[in-house]
Amino acid sequence: MIYKACLFDLDGVLVDTAIYHFQAWKNLGKKFNYELTTEQNEQLKGVSRVESLNKILDWANYSATQEEKSNWLIEKNEEYLRLISNMNRSEILPGVEEFLNQIKNQGFKIALGSASKNAEIILDKTGLMPWFDLIIDGNTVSKSKPDPEVFLKGAEGLAMKPSECIVFEDAQAGVEAAKAGNMKAIGIGDRETLYLADKVIPNFIGIKANELLLF
Ligand code: BG6
Ligand code: MG
């Protein structure tokens, strides 16, 4: 097998935090009378906090001052942190722990490649932290997905070539980032949204790593 490392996105792949991000952005939108739709929310997946706000303001056609933007970024995150404050192991997506177990036993290195600045909090709350050899998150990268920086830093930190890495992503922007980094991409979700991925699975339930990771 030429693949030696698995790089996981966090939100929507390992834990179902996408609903909390959506709720927090929706509430924020009320400040400028904007109702965020689920279709638009799909385009915010994998996108950094600042860029998400810029996109929403763009859709709302609202030109905010720098001060408004700074305040809203803080308010959105405070709301998000409130929403995830009681998170625990039960919010790990089904099949994820079994899958991590399989790849660990098969000798894969495991890294996180997330845009979130709250990644470590979530890994701690859910008990997922011990699985990871390396964490690359929103505090480590300067460019948002679809730029491949987050995954290239993951490969480099694990001393792997991009061609030895497999990325797991639920976002269009994340799949694009993996492909731009010359890595295999496994989409978690539906094929219509994640058509650029090399393979797509709906979730990790019952997934056999030795079959999925054959390309
Ligand atoms: C990504 C999410 O993982 O992290 C996005 O898919 C989110 O929705 C981004 O905006 C940044 O997260 P945070 O926790 O730093 O606001
Ligand atoms: Mg995601």
mmCIF file of C-alpha atoms and ligand atoms in Angstrom, residues 9-13 45-46 145 169-171, ligand 2:
data_model
loop_
_atom_site.group_PDB
_atom_site.id
_atom_site.type_symbol
_atom_site.label_atom_id
_atom_site.label_comp_id
_atom_site.label_asym_id
_atom_site.label_seq_id
_atom_site.Cartn_x
_atom_site.Cartn_y
_atom_site.Cartn_z
ATOM 1 C CA ASP A 9 -11.378 17.480 8.336
ATOM 2 C CA LEU A 10 -13.209 17.979 11.649
ATOM 3 C CA ASP A 11 -16.565 19.704 11.267
ATOM 4 C CA GLY A 12 -19.007 17.433 9.436
ATOM 5 C CA VAL A 13 -16.549 14.537 9.132
ATOM 6 C CA LYS A 45 -18.525 24.543 4.964
ATOM 7 C CA GLY A 46 -14.748 24.377 5.271
ATOM 8 C CA LYS A 145 -9.602 25.893 1.821
ATOM 9 C CA GLU A 169 -13.748 15.900 3.682
ATOM 10 C CA ASP A 170 -17.423 16.860 3.754
ATOM 11 C CA ALA A 171 -16.993 20.235 2.029
HETATM 12 MG MG MG B 2 -16.088 20.060 7.235
#
